[in-house]
mmCIF file of C-alpha atoms and ligand atoms in Angstrom:
data_model
loop_
_atom_site.group_PDB
_atom_site.id
_atom_site.type_symbol
_atom_site.label_atom_id
_atom_site.label_comp_id
_atom_site.label_asym_id
_atom_site.label_seq_id
_atom_site.Cartn_x
_atom_site.Cartn_y
_atom_site.Cartn_z
ATOM 1 C CA MET A 1 -9.034 13.576 19.390
ATOM 2 C CA ASN A 2 -9.596 10.250 21.037
ATOM 3 C CA HIS A 3 -9.095 7.399 18.624
ATOM 4 C CA LEU A 4 -11.998 5.389 17.229
ATOM 5 C CA ILE A 5 -12.438 1.615 17.094
ATOM 6 C CA ALA A 6 -14.251 0.018 14.155
ATOM 7 C CA PRO A 7 -14.770 -3.752 14.526
ATOM 8 C CA SER A 8 -14.983 -5.482 11.150
ATOM 9 C CA VAL A 9 -18.243 -7.370 10.658
ATOM 10 C CA LEU A 10 -16.401 -9.706 8.244
ATOM 11 C CA ALA A 11 -15.140 -11.623 11.280
ATOM 12 C CA ALA A 12 -18.577 -11.904 12.923
ATOM 13 C CA ASP A 13 -20.565 -15.135 13.089
ATOM 14 C CA PHE A 14 -22.973 -14.668 10.171
ATOM 15 C CA ALA A 15 -25.307 -17.295 11.573
ATOM 16 C CA ASN A 16 -25.633 -15.096 14.663
ATOM 17 C CA LEU A 17 -25.334 -11.707 13.034
ATOM 18 C CA GLN A 18 -27.964 -9.955 15.155
ATOM 19 C CA ARG A 19 -26.252 -11.177 18.337
ATOM 20 C CA ASP A 20 -22.832 -9.952 17.162
ATOM 21 C CA VAL A 21 -24.205 -6.588 16.017
ATOM 22 C CA GLU A 22 -25.860 -6.120 19.400
ATOM 23 C CA MET A 23 -22.595 -7.040 21.126
ATOM 24 C CA ILE A 24 -20.855 -4.206 19.225
ATOM 25 C CA ASN A 25 -23.770 -1.875 20.067
ATOM 26 C CA SER A 26 -23.205 -2.519 23.753
ATOM 27 C CA SER A 27 -19.416 -2.187 23.509
ATOM 28 C CA GLU A 28 -17.217 0.914 23.541
ATOM 29 C CA ALA A 29 -16.642 0.574 19.780
ATOM 30 C CA ASP A 30 -17.412 3.643 17.665
ATOM 31 C CA TRP A 31 -18.329 2.291 14.219
ATOM 32 C CA PHE A 32 -19.146 -0.904 12.364
ATOM 33 C CA HIS A 33 -16.603 -1.589 9.594
ATOM 34 C CA VAL A 34 -18.393 -3.264 6.667
ATOM 35 C CA ASP A 35 -16.196 -4.984 4.041
ATOM 36 C CA ILE A 36 -17.723 -5.388 0.581
ATOM 37 C CA MET A 37 -15.672 -7.592 -1.804
ATOM 38 C CA ASP A 38 -16.604 -8.344 -5.401
ATOM 39 C CA GLY A 39 -14.287 -11.193 -6.391
ATOM 40 C CA VAL A 40 -12.774 -8.945 -9.095
ATOM 41 C CA PHE A 41 -10.940 -6.123 -7.361
ATOM 42 C CA VAL A 42 -9.950 -8.619 -4.668
ATOM 43 C CA PRO A 43 -9.775 -12.416 -4.862
ATOM 44 C CA ASN A 44 -12.661 -12.963 -2.472
ATOM 45 C CA ILE A 45 -16.423 -12.327 -2.255
ATOM 46 C CA SER A 46 -17.830 -11.221 1.091
ATOM 47 C CA PHE A 47 -21.456 -10.056 1.036
ATOM 48 C CA GLY A 48 -23.678 -7.423 -0.529
ATOM 49 C CA PHE A 49 -26.747 -5.311 0.158
ATOM 50 C CA PRO A 50 -29.010 -7.864 1.913
ATOM 51 C CA VAL A 51 -26.422 -8.618 4.602
ATOM 52 C CA MET A 52 -25.455 -4.977 4.954
ATOM 53 C CA GLU A 53 -29.117 -4.032 5.396
ATOM 54 C CA ALA A 54 -29.445 -6.735 8.048
ATOM 55 C CA VAL A 55 -26.527 -5.168 9.934
ATOM 56 C CA LYS A 56 -28.091 -1.713 9.582
ATOM 57 C CA LYS A 57 -31.400 -2.966 10.945
ATOM 58 C CA TYR A 58 -29.838 -3.602 14.369
ATOM 59 C CA ALA A 59 -26.766 -1.338 14.415
ATOM 60 C CA THR A 60 -26.940 1.738 16.647
ATOM 61 C CA LYS A 61 -23.551 3.075 15.515
ATOM 62 C CA PRO A 62 -22.400 4.414 12.124
ATOM 63 C CA LEU A 63 -21.586 2.019 9.272
ATOM 64 C CA ASP A 64 -18.116 2.565 7.810
ATOM 65 C CA VAL A 65 -18.389 0.839 4.429
ATOM 66 C CA HIS A 66 -15.155 -0.296 2.737
ATOM 67 C CA LEU A 67 -15.759 -1.022 -0.952
ATOM 68 C CA MET A 68 -13.218 -3.473 -2.373
ATOM 69 C CA ILE A 69 -14.969 -3.453 -5.747
ATOM 70 C CA ILE A 70 -14.348 -2.181 -9.244
ATOM 71 C CA ASN A 71 -16.534 0.693 -10.503
ATOM 72 C CA PRO A 72 -17.627 1.737 -6.999
ATOM 73 C CA GLU A 73 -19.113 4.931 -8.500
ATOM 74 C CA HIS A 74 -21.984 2.809 -9.878
ATOM 75 C CA TYR A 75 -23.178 1.884 -6.381
ATOM 76 C CA ILE A 76 -22.711 4.966 -4.193
ATOM 77 C CA GLU A 77 -26.386 5.943 -3.950
ATOM 78 C CA ARG A 78 -27.372 2.353 -3.179
ATOM 79 C CA PHE A 79 -24.832 2.014 -0.399
ATOM 80 C CA VAL A 80 -26.002 5.271 1.154
ATOM 81 C CA SER A 81 -29.638 4.087 0.895
ATOM 82 C CA ALA A 82 -28.582 0.804 2.511
ATOM 83 C CA GLY A 83 -27.253 2.758 5.489
ATOM 84 C CA ALA A 84 -23.627 3.704 4.809
ATOM 85 C CA ASN A 85 -22.469 6.701 6.871
ATOM 86 C CA SER A 86 -19.031 6.741 5.300
ATOM 87 C CA ILE A 87 -17.921 5.193 2.026
ATOM 88 C CA THR A 88 -14.367 4.144 1.288
ATOM 89 C CA VAL A 89 -13.297 3.584 -2.313
ATOM 90 C CA HIS A 90 -9.910 2.281 -3.391
ATOM 91 C CA TYR A 91 -7.500 4.624 -5.143
ATOM 92 C CA GLU A 92 -6.575 1.674 -7.383
ATOM 93 C CA ALA A 93 -10.215 1.228 -8.525
ATOM 94 C CA CYS A 94 -11.026 4.871 -9.367
ATOM 95 C CA PRO A 95 -9.673 6.531 -12.522
ATOM 96 C CA HIS A 96 -11.844 9.594 -11.767
ATOM 97 C CA LEU A 97 -11.304 9.719 -8.041
ATOM 98 C CA HIS A 98 -12.152 13.401 -7.567
ATOM 99 C CA LYS A 99 -15.526 12.872 -9.236
ATOM 100 C CA THR A 100 -16.222 9.760 -7.181
ATOM 101 C CA VAL A 101 -15.413 11.600 -3.939
ATOM 102 C CA GLN A 102 -17.760 14.414 -4.997
ATOM 103 C CA ALA A 103 -20.508 11.874 -5.687
ATOM 104 C CA ILE A 104 -20.059 10.365 -2.202
ATOM 105 C CA HIS A 105 -20.389 13.795 -0.593
ATOM 106 C CA GLU A 106 -23.417 14.641 -2.739
ATOM 107 C CA ALA A 107 -25.065 11.394 -1.631
ATOM 108 C CA GLY A 108 -24.642 12.576 1.979
ATOM 109 C CA ALA A 109 -21.860 10.303 3.227
ATOM 110 C CA LYS A 110 -18.316 10.903 4.460
ATOM 111 C CA ALA A 111 -15.729 10.187 1.778
ATOM 112 C CA CYS A 112 -12.654 8.063 2.341
ATOM 113 C CA VAL A 113 -9.979 6.713 -0.016
ATOM 114 C CA ALA A 114 -8.138 3.452 0.673
ATOM 115 C CA LEU A 115 -4.582 2.686 -0.399
ATOM 116 C CA ASN A 116 -3.262 -0.790 -1.018
ATOM 117 C CA PRO A 117 0.080 -1.603 0.620
ATOM 118 C CA HIS A 118 2.039 -0.799 -2.565
ATOM 119 C CA THR A 119 0.353 2.558 -3.276
ATOM 120 C CA PRO A 120 2.324 5.598 -2.051
ATOM 121 C CA VAL A 121 0.501 8.144 0.106
ATOM 122 C CA GLU A 122 2.010 10.937 -2.000
ATOM 123 C CA LEU A 123 -0.486 10.085 -4.777
ATOM 124 C CA LEU A 124 -3.229 11.639 -2.626
ATOM 125 C CA LYS A 125 -1.546 15.056 -2.414
ATOM 126 C CA ASP A 126 -3.977 16.813 -4.776
ATOM 127 C CA ILE A 127 -7.138 15.348 -3.314
ATOM 128 C CA LEU A 128 -6.367 15.229 0.396
ATOM 129 C CA TYR A 129 -8.053 18.582 1.112
ATOM 130 C CA THR A 130 -11.469 17.194 0.155
ATOM 131 C CA LEU A 131 -11.326 13.858 2.003
ATOM 132 C CA ASP A 132 -12.781 13.049 5.405
ATOM 133 C CA MET A 133 -10.561 10.021 5.897
ATOM 134 C CA VAL A 134 -7.819 7.913 4.301
ATOM 135 C CA LEU A 135 -7.706 4.173 4.921
ATOM 136 C CA ILE A 136 -4.218 2.685 4.909
ATOM 137 C CA MET A 137 -4.374 -1.029 4.156
ATOM 138 C CA SER A 138 -1.939 -2.837 6.416
ATOM 139 C CA VAL A 139 -2.536 -6.161 4.624
ATOM 140 C CA ASN A 140 -3.405 -6.902 1.012
ATOM 141 C CA PRO A 141 -7.182 -6.529 0.865
ATOM 142 C CA GLY A 142 -9.411 -9.557 0.474
ATOM 143 C CA PHE A 143 -9.185 -11.548 3.682
ATOM 144 C CA GLY A 144 -9.345 -11.110 7.418
ATOM 145 C CA GLY A 145 -6.799 -12.670 9.742
ATOM 146 C CA GLN A 146 -3.646 -11.755 7.792
ATOM 147 C CA GLN A 147 -0.309 -10.610 9.158
ATOM 148 C CA PHE A 148 0.246 -6.871 9.651
ATOM 149 C CA ILE A 149 2.749 -5.256 7.228
ATOM 150 C CA GLN A 150 5.339 -3.321 9.272
ATOM 151 C CA HIS A 151 5.981 -0.699 6.573
ATOM 152 C CA THR A 152 2.504 0.690 7.381
ATOM 153 C CA TYR A 153 3.943 2.857 10.197
ATOM 154 C CA GLN A 154 6.036 4.849 7.716
ATOM 155 C CA LYS A 155 3.051 5.389 5.435
ATOM 156 C CA ILE A 156 0.890 6.656 8.293
ATOM 157 C CA ALA A 157 3.587 9.068 9.477
ATOM 158 C CA ALA A 158 4.134 10.406 5.945
ATOM 159 C CA LEU A 159 0.394 10.843 5.415
ATOM 160 C CA ARG A 160 -0.029 12.620 8.760
ATOM 161 C CA ALA A 161 2.737 15.056 7.779
ATOM 162 C CA MET A 162 0.963 15.740 4.445
ATOM 163 C CA ALA A 163 -2.389 16.183 6.189
ATOM 164 C CA ASP A 164 -0.924 18.667 8.675
ATOM 165 C CA LEU A 165 -0.389 20.991 5.697
ATOM 166 C CA SER A 166 -3.668 20.623 3.812
ATOM 167 C CA ASN A 167 -6.268 18.891 6.017
ATOM 168 C CA PRO A 168 -5.375 18.762 9.714
ATOM 169 C CA ASP A 169 -8.718 17.151 10.642
ATOM 170 C CA LEU A 170 -8.169 14.194 8.313
ATOM 171 C CA LEU A 171 -8.950 10.840 9.894
ATOM 172 C CA ILE A 172 -6.405 8.109 9.206
ATOM 173 C CA GLU A 173 -7.807 4.593 9.461
ATOM 174 C CA VAL A 174 -5.694 1.442 9.533
ATOM 175 C CA ASP A 175 -7.137 -1.862 8.362
ATOM 176 C CA GLY A 176 -5.638 -5.354 8.517
ATOM 177 C CA GLY A 177 -3.841 -7.277 11.252
ATOM 178 C CA VAL A 178 -4.542 -4.604 13.872
ATOM 179 C CA SER A 179 -4.395 -5.787 17.465
ATOM 180 C CA ILE A 180 -3.382 -4.788 20.981
ATOM 181 C CA SER A 181 0.269 -5.387 20.128
ATOM 182 C CA ASN A 182 0.509 -2.754 17.366
ATOM 183 C CA ALA A 183 -2.305 -0.330 18.270
ATOM 184 C CA ALA A 184 -0.183 2.025 20.396
ATOM 185 C CA ASN A 185 2.460 2.364 17.701
ATOM 186 C CA LEU A 186 -0.180 2.958 15.030
ATOM 187 C CA LEU A 187 -1.675 5.780 17.101
ATOM 188 C CA ALA A 188 1.795 7.217 17.741
ATOM 189 C CA ALA A 189 2.463 7.229 13.985
ATOM 190 C CA GLY A 190 -0.672 9.325 13.430
ATOM 191 C CA ALA A 191 -3.579 6.921 12.922
ATOM 192 C CA ASN A 192 -6.828 7.667 14.741
ATOM 193 C CA VAL A 193 -9.249 4.971 13.532
ATOM 194 C CA LEU A 194 -8.398 1.309 14.129
ATOM 195 C CA VAL A 195 -10.259 -1.461 12.300
ATOM 196 C CA ALA A 196 -10.050 -4.892 13.899
ATOM 197 C CA GLY A 197 -11.756 -8.069 12.747
ATOM 198 C CA ASN A 198 -10.260 -11.287 14.014
ATOM 199 C CA ALA A 199 -8.654 -9.630 17.017
ATOM 200 C CA VAL A 200 -12.102 -8.563 18.263
ATOM 201 C CA PHE A 201 -14.197 -11.584 17.390
ATOM 202 C CA SER A 202 -11.674 -14.239 18.429
ATOM 203 C CA ALA A 203 -10.933 -12.556 21.755
ATOM 204 C CA PRO A 204 -12.103 -14.481 24.845
ATOM 205 C CA SER A 205 -14.172 -11.399 25.686
ATOM 206 C CA PRO A 206 -14.733 -9.103 22.687
ATOM 207 C CA LEU A 207 -16.225 -6.463 25.006
ATOM 208 C CA SER A 208 -13.098 -6.306 27.201
ATOM 209 C CA PHE A 209 -10.869 -6.414 24.147
ATOM 210 C CA ILE A 210 -12.646 -3.378 22.691
ATOM 211 C CA SER A 211 -12.364 -1.554 26.052
ATOM 212 C CA ASP A 212 -8.638 -2.315 26.138
ATOM 213 C CA MET A 213 -8.225 -1.005 22.570
ATOM 214 C CA LYS A 214 -10.083 2.180 23.534
ATOM 215 C CA ARG A 215 -7.798 2.751 26.508
ATOM 216 C CA ILE A 216 -4.504 2.423 24.644
ATOM 217 C CA HIS A 217 -2.438 5.590 24.452
ATOM 218 C CA PRO A 218 -0.087 6.489 21.592
ATOM 219 C CA GLY A 219 3.323 4.957 22.100
ATOM 220 C CA GLN A 220 2.310 3.179 25.304
ATOM 221 C CA SER A 221 4.459 0.110 25.753
ATOM 222 C CA ILE A 222 2.416 -3.044 25.431
ATOM 223 C CA THR A 223 2.999 -6.434 26.961
ATOM 224 C CA ILE A 224 1.106 -9.369 25.518
HETATM 225 C C1 LIG B 301 -9.451 -7.000 4.594
HETATM 226 C C2 LIG B 301 -10.552 -6.167 5.186
HETATM 227 C C3 LIG B 301 -10.428 -5.958 6.647
HETATM 228 C C4 LIG B 301 -10.521 -7.205 7.467
HETATM 229 C C5 LIG B 301 -9.669 -6.980 8.677
HETATM 230 O O1 LIG B 301 -9.461 -6.905 3.212
HETATM 231 O O2 LIG B 301 -10.573 -4.876 4.581
HETATM 232 O O3 LIG B 301 -11.348 -4.972 7.123
HETATM 233 O O4 LIG B 301 -11.826 -7.506 7.873
HETATM 234 O O5 LIG B 301 -9.594 -8.155 9.386
HETATM 235 P P1 LIG B 301 -8.421 -8.449 10.434
HETATM 236 O O6 LIG B 301 -8.513 -7.382 11.504
HETATM 237 O O7 LIG B 301 -8.743 -9.802 10.924
HETATM 238 O O8 LIG B 301 -7.106 -8.360 9.707
HETATM 239 ZN ZN1 LIG B 302 -11.808 -3.261 5.542
#
């Protein structure tokens, strides 16, 4: 499949949110990535339902909602009602992950599990068959604009090998420090959804940047 691009709204200008949402609508991006942080699971607070609903009001593409919160199972129905098309919960925040994934599916959304940089992909072996997507964190969650962790490539390749056996259609999303300079290698390792926050919104032309990201091929050599 062709890879997908999911700009992270966290890096948008919140004082001009409608403008930035409409810019993504008119771009070649595939999804909106929506980062929800609770100040407990991660050391930062982003935004909640009112801002997410404001994004949904103007967005013409699916909302990919990344919950960096404890007890995400308490809020699944509300996030789906607020417009989430896919919901990502963290492995590290879910003692009853299978049940939480079931609840996401029952609420009518795609289910995704995120792994922090220290969490091995092998821990997903017995749940991989039921997931739509796995999100590999390539920075420690909590903030945009951080430096990409190189070890991520190995995790993606190992996860892709696992998925080939039990869930060949699994989407693998990478989140944190993604840019033009590492996108080709991430795709070559087996990722097919790229989240980008700062790289999109601080580009001189976010629209051209997104087009360039869409046109990258796995393993293509990149000059920056
Ligand atoms: C970090 C968030 C990311 C963040 C990515 O915890 O999950 O989605 O917005 O931002 P960049 O692309 O700037 O690293
Ligand atoms: Zn995210």
